[in-house]
Structures are given as C-alpha cells and as structure tokens.
CSV table of C-alpha atoms in Angstrom, one decimal:
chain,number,residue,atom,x,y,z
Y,1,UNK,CA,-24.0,-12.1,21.7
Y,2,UNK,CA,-20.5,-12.3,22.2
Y,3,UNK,CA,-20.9,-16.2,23.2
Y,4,UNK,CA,-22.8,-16.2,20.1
Y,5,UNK,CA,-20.2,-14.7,17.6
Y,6,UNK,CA,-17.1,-16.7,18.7
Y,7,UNK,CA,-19.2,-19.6,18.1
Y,8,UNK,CA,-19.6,-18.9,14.7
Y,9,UNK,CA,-16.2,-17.9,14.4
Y,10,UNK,CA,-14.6,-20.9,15.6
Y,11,UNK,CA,-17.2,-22.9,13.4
Y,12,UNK,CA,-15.3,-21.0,10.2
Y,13,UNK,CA,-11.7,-21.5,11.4
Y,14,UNK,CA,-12.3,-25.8,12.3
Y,15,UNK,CA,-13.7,-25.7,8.7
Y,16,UNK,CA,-10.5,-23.9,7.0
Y,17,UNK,CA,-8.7,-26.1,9.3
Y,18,UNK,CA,-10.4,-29.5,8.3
Y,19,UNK,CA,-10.1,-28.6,4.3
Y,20,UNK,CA,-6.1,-27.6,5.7
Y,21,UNK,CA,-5.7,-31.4,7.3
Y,22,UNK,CA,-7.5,-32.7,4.2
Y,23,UNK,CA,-5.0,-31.6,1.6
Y,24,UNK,CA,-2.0,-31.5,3.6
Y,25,UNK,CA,0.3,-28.5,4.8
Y,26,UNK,CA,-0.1,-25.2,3.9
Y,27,UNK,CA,0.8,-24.0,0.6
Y,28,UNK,CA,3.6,-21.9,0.0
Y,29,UNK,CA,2.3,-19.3,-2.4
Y,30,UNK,CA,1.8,-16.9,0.4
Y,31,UNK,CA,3.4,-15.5,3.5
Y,32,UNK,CA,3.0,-17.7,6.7
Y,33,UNK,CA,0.3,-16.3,8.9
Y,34,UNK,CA,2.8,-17.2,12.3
Y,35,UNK,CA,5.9,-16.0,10.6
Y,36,UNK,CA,4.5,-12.1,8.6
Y,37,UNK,CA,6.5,-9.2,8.9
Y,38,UNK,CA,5.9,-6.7,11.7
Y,39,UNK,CA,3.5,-4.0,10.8
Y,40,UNK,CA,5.2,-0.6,8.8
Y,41,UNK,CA,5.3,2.3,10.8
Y,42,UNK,CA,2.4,3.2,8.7
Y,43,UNK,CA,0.3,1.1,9.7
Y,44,UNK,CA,-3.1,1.5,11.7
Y,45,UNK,CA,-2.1,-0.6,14.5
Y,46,UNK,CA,1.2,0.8,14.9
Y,47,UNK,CA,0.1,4.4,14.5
Y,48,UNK,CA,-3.9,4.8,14.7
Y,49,UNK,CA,-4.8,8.4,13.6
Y,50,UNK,CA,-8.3,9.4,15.3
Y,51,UNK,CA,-11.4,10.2,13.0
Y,52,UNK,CA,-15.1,11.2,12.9
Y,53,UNK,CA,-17.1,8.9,15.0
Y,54,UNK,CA,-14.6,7.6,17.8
Y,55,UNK,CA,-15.5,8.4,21.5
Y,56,UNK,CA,-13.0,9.0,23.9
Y,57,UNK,CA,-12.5,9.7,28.1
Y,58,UNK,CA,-10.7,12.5,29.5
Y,59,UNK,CA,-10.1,13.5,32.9
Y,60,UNK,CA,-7.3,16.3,34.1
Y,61,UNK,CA,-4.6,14.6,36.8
Y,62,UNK,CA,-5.8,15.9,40.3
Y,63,UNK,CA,-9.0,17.1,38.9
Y,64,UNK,CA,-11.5,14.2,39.0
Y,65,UNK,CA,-14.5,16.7,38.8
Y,66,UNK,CA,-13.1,17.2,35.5
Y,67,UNK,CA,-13.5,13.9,33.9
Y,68,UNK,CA,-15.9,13.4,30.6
Y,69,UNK,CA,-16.0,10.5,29.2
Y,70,UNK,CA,-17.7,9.4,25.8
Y,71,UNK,CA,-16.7,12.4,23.8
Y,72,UNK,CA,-17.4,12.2,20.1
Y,73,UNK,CA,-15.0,13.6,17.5
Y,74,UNK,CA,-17.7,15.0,15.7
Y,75,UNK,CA,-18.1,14.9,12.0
Y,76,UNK,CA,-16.1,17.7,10.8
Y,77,UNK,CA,-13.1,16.1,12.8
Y,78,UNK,CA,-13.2,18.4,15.8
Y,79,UNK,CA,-13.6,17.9,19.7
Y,80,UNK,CA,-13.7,19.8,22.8
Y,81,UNK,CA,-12.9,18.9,26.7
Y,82,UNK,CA,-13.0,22.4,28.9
Y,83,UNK,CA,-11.8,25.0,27.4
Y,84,UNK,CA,-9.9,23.0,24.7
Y,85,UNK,CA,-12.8,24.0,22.1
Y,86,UNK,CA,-12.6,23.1,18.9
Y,87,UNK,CA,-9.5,21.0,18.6
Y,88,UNK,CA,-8.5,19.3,15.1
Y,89,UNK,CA,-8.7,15.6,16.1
Y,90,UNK,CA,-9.0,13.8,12.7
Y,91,UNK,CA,-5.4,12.7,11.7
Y,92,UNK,CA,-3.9,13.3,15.1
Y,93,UNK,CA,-2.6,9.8,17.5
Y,94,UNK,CA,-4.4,10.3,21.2
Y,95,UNK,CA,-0.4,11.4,22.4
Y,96,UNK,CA,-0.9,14.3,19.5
Y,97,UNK,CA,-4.2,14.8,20.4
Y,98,UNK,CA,-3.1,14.6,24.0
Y,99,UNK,CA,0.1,17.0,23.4
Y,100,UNK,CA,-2.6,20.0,21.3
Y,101,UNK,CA,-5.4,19.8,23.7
Y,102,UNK,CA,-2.6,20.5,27.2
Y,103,UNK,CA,-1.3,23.5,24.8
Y,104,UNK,CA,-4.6,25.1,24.1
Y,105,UNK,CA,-5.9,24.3,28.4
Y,106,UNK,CA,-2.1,25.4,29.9
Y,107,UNK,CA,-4.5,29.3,29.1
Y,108,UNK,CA,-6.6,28.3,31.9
Y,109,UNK,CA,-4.5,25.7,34.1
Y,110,UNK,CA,-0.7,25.9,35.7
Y,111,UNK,CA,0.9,22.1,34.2
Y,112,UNK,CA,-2.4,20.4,32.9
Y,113,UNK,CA,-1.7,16.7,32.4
Y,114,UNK,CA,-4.5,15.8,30.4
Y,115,UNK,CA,-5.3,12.3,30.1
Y,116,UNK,CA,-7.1,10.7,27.1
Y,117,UNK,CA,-8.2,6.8,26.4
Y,118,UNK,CA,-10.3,5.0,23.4
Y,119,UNK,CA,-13.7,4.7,25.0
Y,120,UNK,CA,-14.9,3.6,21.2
Y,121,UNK,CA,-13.3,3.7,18.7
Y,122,UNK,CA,-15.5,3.7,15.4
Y,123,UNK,CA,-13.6,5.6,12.7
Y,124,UNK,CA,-11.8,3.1,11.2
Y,125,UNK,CA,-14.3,0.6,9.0
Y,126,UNK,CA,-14.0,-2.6,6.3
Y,127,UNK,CA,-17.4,-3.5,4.6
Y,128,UNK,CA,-18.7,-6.6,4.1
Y,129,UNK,CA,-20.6,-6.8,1.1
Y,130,UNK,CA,-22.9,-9.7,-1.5
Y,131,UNK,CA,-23.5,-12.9,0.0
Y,132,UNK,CA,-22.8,-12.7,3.6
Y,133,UNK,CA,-25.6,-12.8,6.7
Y,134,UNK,CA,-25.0,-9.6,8.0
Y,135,UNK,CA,-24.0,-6.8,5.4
Y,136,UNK,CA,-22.3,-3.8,5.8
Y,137,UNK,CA,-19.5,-1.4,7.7
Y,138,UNK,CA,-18.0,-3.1,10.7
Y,139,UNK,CA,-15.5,-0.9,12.5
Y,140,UNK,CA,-11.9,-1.7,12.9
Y,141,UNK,CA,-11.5,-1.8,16.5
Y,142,UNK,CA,-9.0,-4.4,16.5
Y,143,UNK,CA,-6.7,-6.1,13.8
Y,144,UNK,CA,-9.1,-9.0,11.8
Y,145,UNK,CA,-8.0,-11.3,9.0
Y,146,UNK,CA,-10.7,-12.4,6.5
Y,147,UNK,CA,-11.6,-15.2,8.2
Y,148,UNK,CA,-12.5,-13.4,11.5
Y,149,UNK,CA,-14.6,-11.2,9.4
Y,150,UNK,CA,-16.7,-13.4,7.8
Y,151,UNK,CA,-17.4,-15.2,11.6
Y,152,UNK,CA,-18.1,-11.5,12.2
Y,153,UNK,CA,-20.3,-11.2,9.6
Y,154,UNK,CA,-22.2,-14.6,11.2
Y,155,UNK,CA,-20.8,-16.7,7.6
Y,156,UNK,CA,-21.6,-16.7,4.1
Y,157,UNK,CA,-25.5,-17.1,3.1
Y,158,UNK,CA,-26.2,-21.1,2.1
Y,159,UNK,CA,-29.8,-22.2,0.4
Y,160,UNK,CA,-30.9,-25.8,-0.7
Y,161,UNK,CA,-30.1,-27.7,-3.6
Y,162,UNK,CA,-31.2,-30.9,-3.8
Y,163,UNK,CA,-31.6,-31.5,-0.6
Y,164,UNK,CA,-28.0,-30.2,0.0
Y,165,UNK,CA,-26.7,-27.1,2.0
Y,166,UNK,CA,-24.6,-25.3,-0.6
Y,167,UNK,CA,-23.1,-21.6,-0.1
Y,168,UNK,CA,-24.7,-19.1,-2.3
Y,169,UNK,CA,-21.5,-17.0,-2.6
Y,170,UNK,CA,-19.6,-17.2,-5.9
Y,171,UNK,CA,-16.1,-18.0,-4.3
Y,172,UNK,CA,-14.5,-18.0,-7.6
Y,173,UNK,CA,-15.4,-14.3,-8.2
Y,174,UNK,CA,-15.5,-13.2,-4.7
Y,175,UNK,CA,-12.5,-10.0,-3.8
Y,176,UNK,CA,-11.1,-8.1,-1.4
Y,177,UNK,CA,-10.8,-4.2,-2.4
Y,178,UNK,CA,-8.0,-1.9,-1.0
Y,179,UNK,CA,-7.4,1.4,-2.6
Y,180,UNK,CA,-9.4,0.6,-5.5
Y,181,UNK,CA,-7.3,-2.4,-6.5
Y,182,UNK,CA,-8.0,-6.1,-6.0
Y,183,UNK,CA,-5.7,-7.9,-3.9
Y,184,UNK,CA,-4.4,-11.0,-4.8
Y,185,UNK,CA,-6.4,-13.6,-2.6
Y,186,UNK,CA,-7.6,-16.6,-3.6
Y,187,UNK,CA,-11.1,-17.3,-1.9
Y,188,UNK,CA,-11.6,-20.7,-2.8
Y,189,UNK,CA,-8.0,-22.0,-1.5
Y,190,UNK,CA,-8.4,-20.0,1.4
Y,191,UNK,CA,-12.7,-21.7,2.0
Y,192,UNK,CA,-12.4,-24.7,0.0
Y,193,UNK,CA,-8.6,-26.0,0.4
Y,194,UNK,CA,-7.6,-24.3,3.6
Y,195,UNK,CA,-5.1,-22.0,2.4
Y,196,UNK,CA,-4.2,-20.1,5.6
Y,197,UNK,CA,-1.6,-17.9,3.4
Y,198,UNK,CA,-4.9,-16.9,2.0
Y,199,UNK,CA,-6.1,-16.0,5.3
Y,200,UNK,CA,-4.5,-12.2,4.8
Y,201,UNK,CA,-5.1,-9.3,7.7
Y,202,UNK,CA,-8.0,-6.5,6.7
Y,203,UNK,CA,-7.1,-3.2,6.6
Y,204,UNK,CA,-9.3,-0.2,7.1
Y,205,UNK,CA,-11.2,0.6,4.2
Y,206,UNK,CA,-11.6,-2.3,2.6
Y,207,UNK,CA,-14.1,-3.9,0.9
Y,208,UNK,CA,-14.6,-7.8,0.5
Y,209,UNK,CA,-17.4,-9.1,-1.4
Y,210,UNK,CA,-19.1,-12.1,-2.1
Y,211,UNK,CA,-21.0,-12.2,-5.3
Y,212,UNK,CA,-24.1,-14.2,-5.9
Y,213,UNK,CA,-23.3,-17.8,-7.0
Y,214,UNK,CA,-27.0,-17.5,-9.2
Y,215,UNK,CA,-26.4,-14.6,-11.2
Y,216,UNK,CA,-26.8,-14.7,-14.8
Y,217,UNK,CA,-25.6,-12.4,-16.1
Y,218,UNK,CA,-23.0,-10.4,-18.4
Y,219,UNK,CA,-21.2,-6.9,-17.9
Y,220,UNK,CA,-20.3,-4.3,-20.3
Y,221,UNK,CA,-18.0,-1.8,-19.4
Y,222,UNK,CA,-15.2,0.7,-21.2
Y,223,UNK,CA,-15.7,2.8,-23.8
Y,224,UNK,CA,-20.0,1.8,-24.8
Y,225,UNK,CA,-22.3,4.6,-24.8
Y,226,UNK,CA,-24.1,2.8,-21.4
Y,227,UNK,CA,-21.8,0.4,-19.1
Y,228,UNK,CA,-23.8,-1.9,-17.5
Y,229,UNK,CA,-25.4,-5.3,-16.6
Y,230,UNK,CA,-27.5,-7.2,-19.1
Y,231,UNK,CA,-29.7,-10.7,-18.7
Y,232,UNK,CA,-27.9,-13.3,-20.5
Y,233,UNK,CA,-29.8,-15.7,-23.2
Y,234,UNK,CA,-28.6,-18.1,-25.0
Y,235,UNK,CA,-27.9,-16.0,-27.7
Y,236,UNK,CA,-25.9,-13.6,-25.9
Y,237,UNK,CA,-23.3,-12.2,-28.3
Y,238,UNK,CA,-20.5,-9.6,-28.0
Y,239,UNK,CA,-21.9,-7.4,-30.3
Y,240,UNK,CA,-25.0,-7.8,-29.7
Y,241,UNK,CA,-24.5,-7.3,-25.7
Y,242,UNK,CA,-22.7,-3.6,-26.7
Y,243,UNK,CA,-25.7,-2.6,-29.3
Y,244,UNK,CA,-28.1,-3.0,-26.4
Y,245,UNK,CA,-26.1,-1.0,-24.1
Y,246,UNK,CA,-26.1,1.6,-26.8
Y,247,UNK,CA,-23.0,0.9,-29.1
Y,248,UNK,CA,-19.7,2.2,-29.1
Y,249,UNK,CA,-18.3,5.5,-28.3
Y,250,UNK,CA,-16.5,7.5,-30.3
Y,251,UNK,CA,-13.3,6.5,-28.8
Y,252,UNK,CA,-13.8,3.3,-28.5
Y,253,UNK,CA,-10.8,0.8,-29.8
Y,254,UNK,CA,-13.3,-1.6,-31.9
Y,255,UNK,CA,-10.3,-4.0,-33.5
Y,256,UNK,CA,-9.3,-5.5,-30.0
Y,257,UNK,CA,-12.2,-5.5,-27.7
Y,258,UNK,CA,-11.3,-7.9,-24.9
Y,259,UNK,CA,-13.6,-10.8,-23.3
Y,260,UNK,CA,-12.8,-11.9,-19.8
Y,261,UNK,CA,-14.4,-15.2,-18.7
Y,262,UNK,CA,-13.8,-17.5,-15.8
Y,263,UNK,CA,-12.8,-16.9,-12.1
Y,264,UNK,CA,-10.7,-13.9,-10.9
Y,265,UNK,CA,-7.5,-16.0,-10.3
Y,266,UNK,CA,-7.3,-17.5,-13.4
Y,267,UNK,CA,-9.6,-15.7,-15.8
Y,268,UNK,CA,-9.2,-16.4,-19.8
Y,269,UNK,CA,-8.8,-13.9,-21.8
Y,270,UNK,CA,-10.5,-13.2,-25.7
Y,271,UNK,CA,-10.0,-11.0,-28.1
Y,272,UNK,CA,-12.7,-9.9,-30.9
Y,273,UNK,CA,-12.4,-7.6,-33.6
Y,274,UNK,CA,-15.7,-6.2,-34.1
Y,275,UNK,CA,-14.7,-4.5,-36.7
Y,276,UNK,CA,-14.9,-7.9,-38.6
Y,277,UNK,CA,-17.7,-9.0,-37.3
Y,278,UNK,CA,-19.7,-6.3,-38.3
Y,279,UNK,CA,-17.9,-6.3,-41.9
Y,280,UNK,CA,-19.3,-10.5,-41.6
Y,281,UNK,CA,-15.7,-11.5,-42.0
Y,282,UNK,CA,-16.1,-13.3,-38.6
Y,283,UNK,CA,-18.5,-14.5,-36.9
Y,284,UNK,CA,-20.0,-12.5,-33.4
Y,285,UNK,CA,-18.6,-14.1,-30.1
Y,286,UNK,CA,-21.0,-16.1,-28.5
Y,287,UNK,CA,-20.9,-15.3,-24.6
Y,288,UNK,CA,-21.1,-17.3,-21.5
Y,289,UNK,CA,-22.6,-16.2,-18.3
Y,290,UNK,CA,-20.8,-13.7,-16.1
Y,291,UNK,CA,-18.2,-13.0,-18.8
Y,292,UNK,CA,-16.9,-9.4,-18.5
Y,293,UNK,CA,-16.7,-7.5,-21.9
Y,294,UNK,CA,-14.1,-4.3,-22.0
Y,295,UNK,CA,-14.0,-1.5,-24.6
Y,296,UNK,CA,-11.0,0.2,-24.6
Y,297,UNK,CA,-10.4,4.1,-25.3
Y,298,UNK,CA,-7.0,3.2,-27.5
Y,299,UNK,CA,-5.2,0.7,-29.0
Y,300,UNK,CA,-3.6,-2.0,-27.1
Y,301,UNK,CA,-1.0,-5.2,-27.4
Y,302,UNK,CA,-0.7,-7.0,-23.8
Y,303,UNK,CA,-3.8,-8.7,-23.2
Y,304,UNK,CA,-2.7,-9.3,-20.0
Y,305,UNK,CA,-1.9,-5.8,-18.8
Y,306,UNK,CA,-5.8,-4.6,-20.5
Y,307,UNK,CA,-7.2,-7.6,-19.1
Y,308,UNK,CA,-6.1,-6.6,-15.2
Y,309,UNK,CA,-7.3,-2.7,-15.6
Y,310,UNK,CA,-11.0,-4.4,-17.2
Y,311,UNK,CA,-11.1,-6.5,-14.0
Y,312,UNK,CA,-10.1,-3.5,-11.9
Y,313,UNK,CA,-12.9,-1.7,-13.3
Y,314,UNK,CA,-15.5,-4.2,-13.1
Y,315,UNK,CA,-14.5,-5.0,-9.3
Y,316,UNK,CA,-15.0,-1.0,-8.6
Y,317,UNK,CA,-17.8,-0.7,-10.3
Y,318,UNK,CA,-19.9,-3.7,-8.8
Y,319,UNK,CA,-18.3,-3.3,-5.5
Y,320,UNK,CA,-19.7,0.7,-5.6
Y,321,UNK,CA,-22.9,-0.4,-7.5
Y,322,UNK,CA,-23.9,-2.8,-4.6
Y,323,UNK,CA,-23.0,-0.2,-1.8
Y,324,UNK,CA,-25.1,2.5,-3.2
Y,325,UNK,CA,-27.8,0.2,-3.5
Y,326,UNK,CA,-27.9,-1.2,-0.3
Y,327,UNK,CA,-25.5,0.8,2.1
Y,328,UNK,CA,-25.6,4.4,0.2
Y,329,UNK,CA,-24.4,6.3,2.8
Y,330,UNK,CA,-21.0,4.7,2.7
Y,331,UNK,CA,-20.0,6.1,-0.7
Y,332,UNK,CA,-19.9,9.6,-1.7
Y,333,UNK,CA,-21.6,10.3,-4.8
Y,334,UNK,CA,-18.8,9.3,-8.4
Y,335,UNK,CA,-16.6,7.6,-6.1
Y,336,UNK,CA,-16.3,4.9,-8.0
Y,337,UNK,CA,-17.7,4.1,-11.0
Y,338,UNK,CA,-21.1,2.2,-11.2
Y,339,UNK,CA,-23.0,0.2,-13.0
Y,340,UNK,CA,-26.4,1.0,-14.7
Y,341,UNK,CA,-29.1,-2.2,-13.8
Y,342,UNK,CA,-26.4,-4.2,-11.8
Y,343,UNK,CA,-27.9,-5.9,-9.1
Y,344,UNK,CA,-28.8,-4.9,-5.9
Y,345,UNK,CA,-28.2,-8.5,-3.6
C-alpha cells in the first residue's frame, strides 16, 4: 500500500514539475518552498498538543512489567497508565503529559521516570473533500503540503470527454479552508502551470476541496428568506433566482445586491439594484452558471471588501454543506453555515 501511495505521489509531483519546466522558473508571487521561514513556536510541528484519538506507549524506567503500550486518549481528553487515572491529556505536549502523569504516580513510586512515545498519533486531521479518489479526514501525522495530499488522497477524479482524460475538478473554484477563511492559493498555477509557491504546507484542520467541474448551478446566499443552490436555465435571472429561494428578508440591502462570477482568484464582481428592477427601470441580470449572488444585511460602498466576506460565506457554506452530507460526523451541528439543496458529490 505504501509502494502504492508514493507511486501516485511521485506521479503528481513529475506532473507539477513537467508544467514547472514548461513555463519556466518558478514564479515569484509566493514564498520559495526551499527557502520558508522556520515554523512559529505555535506551530503543530514545533509544539504538538495531544488530543482525543492518539495512542501512546508507556513504560516506568526499571519497571518493564509495567509497560502499556497503545493507550488511547479517550474522547473526553483523558488517559490513565497505573495509578495515574484520569489525567487531562488534551492540550498537554508528551513532556507535559510526561511531567503531570510522574506527579500524580510519585503517590505510589519513590522517583518514577515515566517514559511516554507516539505509538499513533490521530488527533490532528485535514479533510479532503469534492473531486478527489479517496474523500475524507486524513490525520496529520507528519507535515504535508497540498500536493502530498492529493497523492494521498490517490489524485483528483478524471472521466472521458471525447475520447480524452480530463479532471473532473473545477480548479478554478477549488480552496483550501483554515479557520474559516480561504487562503490565498491558486490551484490552477500550482496543477496546471507548476507553481511550487502554490505548493503551500497543510495545517491541521483544514479543509481543501475540489468542486465538481460539471455543476450547473447558481447560489444564493445573505440576507434571502432560504440560502441555497438552484438549477440554472437559461433564463436564470437575479431576481428571479431570490424569488424562488423565497425573497428578501427584511433586512436585506436591495439597492446593491452583489453578483460574483468567475474563478476564485480573479472573480468579477456586479452590482444590481433590484430595487430598479422591480420598479422596471432596469432590466433583471441575466446569470451565468456558478455565479454566486450575495444579499447584504446593510448598506455597503467597497465592492471589493463585500465581495471577499460573499466568497467567504459561500466557501463555508459548501465546504460544511458537502461534509454533512457525506462525512457528517466531522462537523458538529451550526458550525458552519449550510446550504439548503447544495449538492452532495
């Protein structure tokens, strides 16, 4: 298996490479993979805290009958070796952990030195999500860049097309989540040009998906009386897309509602005034497949600024929509917001 998954892996890096010899040097938008900053103190590979789900092995110096190995930290955070019952684990590095479980057995034992190593460590997760071969939480037992997790994830899904192989992954609309905020990776320079800048290092929690390529579809989201996903025709409107999913709040901002189109690098941005539309001083705006329309709850100037929090809440919400769907015990219940009909592949 392991054969098996460096294969694929090295697959995806010679094809980053190849695009990377194709269009010359790297780019220089982006830190250099060889060259990045060490890791904050912060971080989880500098300072890994322990959490529900890793195992570890103990064993007391001089005391080999007293070795356990695969203990779980169970899911309320706790452990136990000997006497040490019920020690907080969750949060704690394995020399805290170490230092708390020595207090608690020095009751029982004259100078316990308790020793403590990862026998798995499981805690820690990033979720692949969308268009990928294998779906869902993969656990951070050592530092991955995006890259190395799609070879983990055995590649991106491909079909037919005329007698073609093409990817079924939308790469223009495909994001990385961390903390609830896109970061600013560009999948196709990273896939298409071999962009290793691109190529940035996962961190636990995160969520990278790959929307379908075939989707036809429109969103609604903001301030209507049911966010969601509709079908789009060919006479897919603005207005008429928020009157199906049940109209406007009464909050809702209806002189400035914002139209985002295009990929998430470079989206364009439109403005309609319903308002006038409704009054026929204007006509409706006619809307393209997978354009993302935004209600806001107040008045607004920037276009820019409104259209990054309707992106950020379009991300959240498909990237929770498609976890509850197909993952749902990954996501606690109004975590992130959903949306109503959006799809479940």
């Amino acid at each position: 298996m392991t054969r098996g998954l460096d294969a694929i892996f090295l697959s995806v890096f010679l094809s980053v490479l190849l695009a990377l010899t194709a269009t010359g040097q790297p780019k220089t938008g982006g830190p250099n993979p060889e060259s990045a900053a060490p890791a904050p103190e912060s971080s989880w590979r500098v300072r890994y805290q322990l959490g529900a789900g890793d195992i570890l092995n103990f064993s007391l110096y001089g005391r080999p009958e007293l070795d356990r190995n695969a203990v779980f930290v169970q899911p309320d955070g706790r452990i136990a070796y000997l006497q040490a019952q019920g020690i907080q684990a969750d949060g704690l590095t394995i020399d805290e952990l170490r230092a708390a479980i020595e207090a608690e057995l020095r009751k029982y034992y004259k100078h316990p030195a308790v020793m403590i190593s990862p026998f798995e460590l499981r805690s820690k997760r990033y979720f692949m999500l969308g268009k990928v071969i294998d779906k869902g939480a993969f656990p951070m037992d050592r530092p991955i860049t995006i890259v190395e997790a799609v070879a983990r994830a055995r590649g991106i899904e491909t079909g037919l097309f005329e007698q073609n192989t093409v990817e079924l992954a939308d790469l223009a609309r495909t994001f990385l989540i961390r903390g609830g905020r896109r970061m600013p990776v560009d999948f196709e320079k990273l896939f298409q040009e071999g962009d290793l800048a691109q190529n940035i290092e996962i961190e636990p929690g995160d969520y990278l998906y790959f929307p379908s390529a075939n989707t036809n579809e429109i969103y609604i989201l903001g301030e209507v009386a049911s966010p969601g996903v509709l079908g789009f025709s060919s006479q897919s409107t603005v207005t008429g897309a928020i009157a199906v999913r049940g109209g406007f709040t009464p909050q809702a901002f209806r002189a400035r509602v914002l139209v985002v189109r295009g990929s998430l690098q470079n989206p364009e941005r439109f403005i309609v005034d319903t308002a006038d539309v409704l009054a026929g001083r204007a006509p409706d705006f006619r809307l393209q497949p997978k354009d993302i329309i935004y209600v806001s709850a107040r008045p607004w100037t920037l276009i820019e600024e409104l259209g990054n929090v309707a992106i950020d809440t379009f991300l959240q919400a498909m990237t929770a929509t498609w976890t509850g769907r197909n993952i749902p015990h990954l996501v606690s219940p109004g975590e992130l917001p959903q949306l109503d009909n959006a799809p479940s592949r």
